[in-house]
Amino acid sequence: MGELVFASYKTLAIAKAQYAELKGAVSAAGRDPDSVRIAPPIYAVVGETRAIAREKEAYLASLAQPEDALCLLGEILNFDFSKHGLDGALTDADMAGITGQHALRDRIIAASGTNNPTPRHFIEKSGRGTIYEMPVFCGTAADVADEMEAWYQGEGCDGFVVAATHRPGAYEDFSRYVVPELQRRGVFHQDYAGTTLRENLGLPKSVARGAPTMRL
């Protein structure tokens, strides 16, 4: 097992359960659980007011198209959805032909309640190709920081992979609004610890963890 694990969680409850399970497995393997950091991806949609942020979220959500989702799903599942109608159930042979990410396939089966989901099930239940594929922290800088702290302090993760909802602009908004709020709360570093990723993740060769600060 590595020292930095990227793990996608839909909700904080799921994150907490799987975070505890993975940390337990690390401990059972004879390693310090703090020597492995877990970072889920999130989207942050931030505005000067909640209304502005919600308007941004609605606009970003409106850009998603089923064709885009199916292309991205086909890539990760190694399956050609173009041969199937949106609402036609996939056959047992079709499902067996999905040779890509089985965890995603199984999640769609569970969420749809059928062993033969339709392409529309794959789109809607996965959120692939939309901003709802992963958690969306939407609101003012304080709102977004609240949600990040809830996950971090609630033992749902050790930090985050902040994904861009759009480029350019998304990272600029996060840096301008959210980072100063996190720094004000003392949960985000004021400067970089070193010149390497390992140093900045708080994972030197000795794997000694310092004071808890959120890793992005």
mmCIF file of C-alpha atoms in Angstrom:
data_model
loop_
_atom_site.group_PDB
_atom_site.id
_atom_site.type_symbol
_atom_site.label_atom_id
_atom_site.label_comp_id
_atom_site.label_asym_id
_atom_site.label_seq_id
_atom_site.Cartn_x
_atom_site.Cartn_y
_atom_site.Cartn_z
ATOM 1 C CA MET A 1 0.000 0.000 0.000
ATOM 2 C CA GLY A 2 1.231 3.495 -0.799
ATOM 3 C CA GLU A 3 1.401 6.547 1.400
ATOM 4 C CA LEU A 4 -1.157 8.722 -0.425
ATOM 5 C CA VAL A 5 -4.463 7.118 -1.371
ATOM 6 C CA PHE A 6 -6.975 8.813 -3.685
ATOM 7 C CA ALA A 7 -10.452 7.566 -2.775
ATOM 8 C CA SER A 8 -13.803 8.825 -4.070
ATOM 9 C CA TYR A 9 -16.606 9.074 -1.514
ATOM 10 C CA LYS A 10 -20.123 10.318 -2.250
ATOM 11 C CA THR A 11 -20.985 11.296 1.330
ATOM 12 C CA LEU A 12 -19.273 11.980 4.636
ATOM 13 C CA ALA A 13 -20.914 8.898 6.179
ATOM 14 C CA ILE A 14 -19.396 6.667 3.482
ATOM 15 C CA ALA A 15 -16.065 8.459 3.823
ATOM 16 C CA LYS A 16 -15.933 7.928 7.586
ATOM 17 C CA ALA A 17 -16.716 4.215 7.314
ATOM 18 C CA GLN A 18 -14.188 3.531 4.567
ATOM 19 C CA TYR A 19 -11.566 5.808 6.126
ATOM 20 C CA ALA A 20 -11.773 3.817 9.361
ATOM 21 C CA GLU A 21 -11.661 0.528 7.447
ATOM 22 C CA LEU A 22 -8.575 1.512 5.463
ATOM 23 C CA LYS A 23 -6.754 2.942 8.484
ATOM 24 C CA GLY A 24 -7.564 -0.294 10.327
ATOM 25 C CA ALA A 25 -6.067 -2.320 7.496
ATOM 26 C CA VAL A 26 -2.907 -0.210 7.620
ATOM 27 C CA SER A 27 -2.624 -0.799 11.355
ATOM 28 C CA ALA A 28 -3.264 -4.530 10.934
ATOM 29 C CA ALA A 29 -0.390 -4.628 8.448
ATOM 30 C CA GLY A 30 1.936 -3.330 11.145
ATOM 31 C CA ARG A 31 2.168 0.238 9.894
ATOM 32 C CA ASP A 32 1.376 3.547 11.551
ATOM 33 C CA PRO A 33 -2.062 4.630 10.240
ATOM 34 C CA ASP A 34 -0.795 8.217 10.112
ATOM 35 C CA SER A 35 1.807 7.123 7.562
ATOM 36 C CA VAL A 36 -0.966 6.749 4.955
ATOM 37 C CA ARG A 37 -2.947 9.826 3.915
ATOM 38 C CA ILE A 38 -6.373 9.531 2.299
ATOM 39 C CA ALA A 39 -7.547 12.298 -0.028
ATOM 40 C CA PRO A 40 -10.936 12.246 -1.793
ATOM 41 C CA PRO A 41 -11.753 14.530 -4.727
ATOM 42 C CA ILE A 42 -14.302 17.315 -4.279
ATOM 43 C CA TYR A 43 -15.707 20.183 -6.280
ATOM 44 C CA ALA A 44 -15.842 23.605 -4.651
ATOM 45 C CA VAL A 45 -18.290 26.143 -6.056
ATOM 46 C CA VAL A 46 -17.752 29.398 -4.202
ATOM 47 C CA GLY A 47 -19.325 32.824 -4.492
ATOM 48 C CA GLU A 48 -19.436 36.098 -2.621
ATOM 49 C CA THR A 49 -22.940 35.088 -1.508
ATOM 50 C CA ARG A 50 -24.794 31.776 -1.320
ATOM 51 C CA ALA A 51 -27.136 32.923 -4.074
ATOM 52 C CA ILE A 52 -24.224 33.597 -6.421
ATOM 53 C CA ALA A 53 -22.689 30.212 -5.610
ATOM 54 C CA ARG A 54 -25.974 28.391 -6.227
ATOM 55 C CA GLU A 55 -26.386 30.208 -9.525
ATOM 56 C CA LYS A 56 -22.895 29.063 -10.542
ATOM 57 C CA GLU A 57 -23.708 25.487 -9.517
ATOM 58 C CA ALA A 58 -26.924 25.465 -11.547
ATOM 59 C CA TYR A 59 -25.135 26.798 -14.617
ATOM 60 C CA LEU A 60 -22.323 24.253 -14.349
ATOM 61 C CA ALA A 61 -24.843 21.430 -13.914
ATOM 62 C CA SER A 62 -26.716 22.570 -17.014
ATOM 63 C CA LEU A 63 -23.647 22.074 -19.203
ATOM 64 C CA ALA A 64 -23.579 18.288 -18.783
ATOM 65 C CA GLN A 65 -24.744 16.199 -21.745
ATOM 66 C CA PRO A 66 -25.601 12.440 -21.759
ATOM 67 C CA GLU A 67 -23.196 11.840 -24.644
ATOM 68 C CA ASP A 68 -20.310 13.250 -22.608
ATOM 69 C CA ALA A 69 -21.183 11.047 -19.656
ATOM 70 C CA LEU A 70 -21.348 7.910 -21.803
ATOM 71 C CA CYS A 71 -17.984 8.675 -23.412
ATOM 72 C CA LEU A 72 -16.365 9.047 -20.010
ATOM 73 C CA LEU A 73 -18.137 5.968 -18.668
ATOM 74 C CA GLY A 74 -17.062 3.956 -21.701
ATOM 75 C CA GLU A 75 -13.476 4.998 -21.094
ATOM 76 C CA ILE A 76 -13.384 3.956 -17.436
ATOM 77 C CA LEU A 77 -15.486 0.803 -17.900
ATOM 78 C CA ASN A 78 -13.919 -0.236 -21.214
ATOM 79 C CA PHE A 79 -17.373 -0.632 -22.748
ATOM 80 C CA ASP A 80 -19.018 0.817 -25.870
ATOM 81 C CA PHE A 81 -22.343 2.381 -24.872
ATOM 82 C CA SER A 82 -22.964 3.770 -28.369
ATOM 83 C CA LYS A 83 -24.590 0.499 -29.461
ATOM 84 C CA HIS A 84 -27.356 0.806 -26.870
ATOM 85 C CA GLY A 85 -30.339 3.087 -26.402
ATOM 86 C CA LEU A 86 -30.437 5.164 -23.240
ATOM 87 C CA ASP A 87 -33.312 3.194 -21.743
ATOM 88 C CA GLY A 88 -32.556 -0.308 -22.988
ATOM 89 C CA ALA A 89 -31.449 -2.714 -20.276
ATOM 90 C CA LEU A 90 -27.982 -4.156 -20.784
ATOM 91 C CA THR A 91 -27.962 -7.928 -21.147
ATOM 92 C CA ASP A 92 -26.035 -10.327 -18.934
ATOM 93 C CA ALA A 93 -23.512 -10.651 -21.759
ATOM 94 C CA ASP A 94 -23.169 -6.866 -21.935
ATOM 95 C CA MET A 95 -22.529 -6.663 -18.192
ATOM 96 C CA ALA A 96 -19.966 -9.447 -18.393
ATOM 97 C CA GLY A 97 -18.278 -7.490 -21.179
ATOM 98 C CA ILE A 98 -17.537 -4.568 -18.878
ATOM 99 C CA THR A 99 -13.850 -5.184 -18.240
ATOM 100 C CA GLY A 100 -12.985 -1.816 -16.762
ATOM 101 C CA GLN A 101 -13.582 -0.539 -13.252
ATOM 102 C CA HIS A 102 -15.726 -3.203 -11.618
ATOM 103 C CA ALA A 103 -16.206 -1.152 -8.459
ATOM 104 C CA LEU A 104 -18.111 1.443 -10.481
ATOM 105 C CA ARG A 105 -20.111 -1.232 -12.317
ATOM 106 C CA ASP A 106 -21.100 -2.845 -9.024
ATOM 107 C CA ARG A 107 -22.044 0.521 -7.549
ATOM 108 C CA ILE A 108 -24.412 1.169 -10.458
ATOM 109 C CA ILE A 109 -25.992 -2.272 -10.034
ATOM 110 C CA ALA A 110 -26.568 -1.611 -6.337
ATOM 111 C CA ALA A 111 -27.872 1.929 -6.845
ATOM 112 C CA SER A 112 -30.223 0.972 -9.697
ATOM 113 C CA GLY A 113 -31.576 -2.112 -7.942
ATOM 114 C CA THR A 114 -31.150 -4.319 -11.017
ATOM 115 C CA ASN A 115 -28.454 -6.569 -12.416
ATOM 116 C CA ASN A 116 -29.246 -5.236 -15.879
ATOM 117 C CA PRO A 117 -29.150 -1.442 -15.630
ATOM 118 C CA THR A 118 -29.695 0.857 -18.582
ATOM 119 C CA PRO A 119 -27.169 3.385 -19.905
ATOM 120 C CA ARG A 120 -29.340 6.050 -18.285
ATOM 121 C CA HIS A 121 -28.865 4.293 -14.941
ATOM 122 C CA PHE A 122 -25.115 4.485 -15.473
ATOM 123 C CA ILE A 123 -25.345 8.214 -16.201
ATOM 124 C CA GLU A 124 -27.661 9.137 -13.357
ATOM 125 C CA LYS A 125 -26.255 6.879 -10.641
ATOM 126 C CA SER A 126 -22.598 7.581 -11.369
ATOM 127 C CA GLY A 127 -22.799 11.321 -11.968
ATOM 128 C CA ARG A 128 -20.016 10.800 -14.504
ATOM 129 C CA GLY A 129 -19.527 13.813 -16.718
ATOM 130 C CA THR A 130 -21.282 16.104 -14.229
ATOM 131 C CA ILE A 131 -20.223 18.046 -11.163
ATOM 132 C CA TYR A 132 -22.171 15.529 -9.077
ATOM 133 C CA GLU A 133 -19.748 12.700 -9.694
ATOM 134 C CA MET A 134 -18.140 13.756 -6.430
ATOM 135 C CA PRO A 135 -19.224 15.870 -3.446
ATOM 136 C CA VAL A 136 -19.971 19.510 -4.261
ATOM 137 C CA PHE A 137 -19.155 22.011 -1.525
ATOM 138 C CA CYS A 138 -21.158 25.051 -2.578
ATOM 139 C CA GLY A 139 -21.645 28.434 -0.939
ATOM 140 C CA THR A 140 -19.589 31.256 0.482
ATOM 141 C CA ALA A 141 -15.976 30.762 1.483
ATOM 142 C CA ALA A 142 -17.147 30.082 5.048
ATOM 143 C CA ASP A 143 -19.702 27.501 3.836
ATOM 144 C CA VAL A 144 -17.111 25.611 1.788
ATOM 145 C CA ALA A 145 -14.600 25.749 4.643
ATOM 146 C CA ASP A 146 -17.260 24.431 7.042
ATOM 147 C CA GLU A 147 -17.845 21.377 4.862
ATOM 148 C CA MET A 148 -14.146 20.727 4.394
ATOM 149 C CA GLU A 149 -13.591 20.956 8.132
ATOM 150 C CA ALA A 150 -16.509 18.610 8.793
ATOM 151 C CA TRP A 151 -14.900 15.963 6.604
ATOM 152 C CA TYR A 152 -11.380 16.545 7.875
ATOM 153 C CA GLN A 153 -12.148 16.867 11.572
ATOM 154 C CA GLY A 154 -14.774 14.126 11.325
ATOM 155 C CA GLU A 155 -12.180 11.555 10.250
ATOM 156 C CA GLY A 156 -13.469 11.249 6.726
ATOM 157 C CA CYS A 157 -10.150 12.135 5.117
ATOM 158 C CA ASP A 158 -6.686 13.595 5.647
ATOM 159 C CA GLY A 159 -7.050 16.232 2.970
ATOM 160 C CA PHE A 160 -8.615 16.771 -0.446
ATOM 161 C CA VAL A 161 -8.035 16.718 -4.164
ATOM 162 C CA VAL A 162 -9.762 19.928 -5.228
ATOM 163 C CA ALA A 163 -11.009 19.346 -8.774
ATOM 164 C CA ALA A 164 -11.828 22.165 -11.168
ATOM 165 C CA THR A 165 -15.450 22.574 -12.207
ATOM 166 C CA HIS A 166 -14.213 24.781 -15.036
ATOM 167 C CA ARG A 167 -10.985 26.310 -16.318
ATOM 168 C CA PRO A 168 -9.926 29.041 -16.083
ATOM 169 C CA GLY A 169 -11.563 30.357 -12.928
ATOM 170 C CA ALA A 170 -12.261 27.499 -10.514
ATOM 171 C CA TYR A 171 -8.832 27.349 -8.903
ATOM 172 C CA GLU A 172 -8.594 31.128 -8.840
ATOM 173 C CA ASP A 173 -11.893 31.320 -6.914
ATOM 174 C CA PHE A 174 -10.768 28.653 -4.465
ATOM 175 C CA SER A 175 -7.409 30.326 -3.873
ATOM 176 C CA ARG A 176 -8.907 33.785 -3.516
ATOM 177 C CA TYR A 177 -11.825 32.935 -1.252
ATOM 178 C CA VAL A 178 -11.493 29.548 0.453
ATOM 179 C CA VAL A 179 -7.763 29.272 1.178
ATOM 180 C CA PRO A 180 -7.629 32.495 3.256
ATOM 181 C CA GLU A 181 -10.658 31.300 5.245
ATOM 182 C CA LEU A 182 -9.001 27.942 5.962
ATOM 183 C CA GLN A 183 -5.782 29.709 6.936
ATOM 184 C CA ARG A 184 -7.697 32.017 9.269
ATOM 185 C CA ARG A 185 -9.076 28.914 10.998
ATOM 186 C CA GLY A 186 -5.610 27.438 11.336
ATOM 187 C CA VAL A 187 -6.334 24.277 9.329
ATOM 188 C CA PHE A 188 -4.363 25.137 6.197
ATOM 189 C CA HIS A 189 -0.658 25.883 5.945
ATOM 190 C CA GLN A 190 0.605 29.443 5.538
ATOM 191 C CA ASP A 191 3.596 28.377 3.472
ATOM 192 C CA TYR A 192 5.045 25.277 1.859
ATOM 193 C CA ALA A 193 7.110 22.961 4.027
ATOM 194 C CA GLY A 194 9.663 22.119 1.345
ATOM 195 C CA THR A 195 10.342 21.649 -2.327
ATOM 196 C CA THR A 196 8.995 18.101 -2.748
ATOM 197 C CA LEU A 197 5.478 16.682 -2.713
ATOM 198 C CA ARG A 198 6.475 14.333 0.111
ATOM 199 C CA GLU A 199 7.570 17.227 2.303
ATOM 200 C CA ASN A 200 4.452 19.256 1.585
ATOM 201 C CA LEU A 201 2.206 16.299 2.392
ATOM 202 C CA GLY A 202 3.932 15.939 5.745
ATOM 203 C CA LEU A 203 5.420 12.588 4.747
ATOM 204 C CA PRO A 204 9.187 12.706 5.169
ATOM 205 C CA LYS A 205 11.135 9.475 4.908
ATOM 206 C CA SER A 206 10.731 9.007 8.642
ATOM 207 C CA VAL A 207 6.929 9.207 8.074
ATOM 208 C CA ALA A 208 6.580 11.418 11.130
ATOM 209 C CA ARG A 209 3.342 13.385 11.206
ATOM 210 C CA GLY A 210 3.459 16.881 12.598
ATOM 211 C CA ALA A 211 0.640 19.123 13.767
ATOM 212 C CA PRO A 212 -2.590 18.321 11.890
ATOM 213 C CA THR A 213 -3.180 20.669 8.978
ATOM 214 C CA MET A 214 -5.379 20.108 5.961
ATOM 215 C CA ARG A 215 -3.561 18.850 2.891
ATOM 216 C CA LEU A 216 -4.667 19.959 -0.576
#
